[in-house]
Every structure is written in structure tokens, then in C-alpha cells.
Amino acid sequence: MLYNCHVRPSQMMRISVSHRLILLLIDIGGKNK
């Protein structure tokens, strides 16, 4: 979830839900390795 710290709230609102889900899956995948 570190990517949220580098993104301003206004920019986060522009990110689509699908994009956030992809980033979440990447984050989970990195932890599972």
C-alpha cells in the first residue's frame, strides 16, 4: 500500500477502481512470494 503515500488524494480519485484492484493484487502477490 506504499503507492498511496506517494499519490495526492485528488489524484487517487482519478484512479479507476480496476486500476486500484490491479495494484492491490500486485501488492498481495509480492507478499505471497
Coordinates of C-alpha atoms in Angstrom, one line a residue:
M1 CA 0.0 0.0 0.0
L2 CA 3.1 2.3 -0.2
Y3 CA 1.9 3.7 -3.5
N4 CA -0.9 5.5 -1.7
C5 CA 1.6 7.6 0.2
H6 CA 3.1 9.0 -3.0
V7 CA -0.3 10.0 -4.5
R8 CA -2.3 13.0 -3.5
P9 CA -6.0 12.5 -2.6
S10 CA -7.1 14.4 -5.7
Q11 CA -5.0 12.1 -7.9
M12 CA -6.3 9.0 -6.1
M13 CA -9.8 10.0 -7.0
R14 CA -8.9 9.8 -10.7
I15 CA -7.5 6.3 -10.5
S16 CA -10.1 3.8 -11.6
V17 CA -11.3 1.1 -9.3
S18 CA -10.0 -1.6 -11.7
H19 CA -6.5 0.0 -11.6
R20 CA -6.5 0.1 -7.8
L21 CA -7.6 -3.6 -7.8
I22 CA -4.6 -4.4 -10.1
L23 CA -2.2 -2.6 -7.8
L24 CA -3.8 -4.4 -4.8
L25 CA -3.3 -7.8 -6.5
I26 CA 0.4 -6.9 -7.2
D27 CA 0.9 -5.9 -3.6
I28 CA -0.7 -9.2 -2.4
G29 CA 1.3 -11.2 -4.9
G30 CA 4.6 -9.6 -3.7
K31 CA 3.8 -10.5 -0.1
N32 CA 3.0 -14.1 -1.0
K33 CA 6.4 -14.6 -2.7

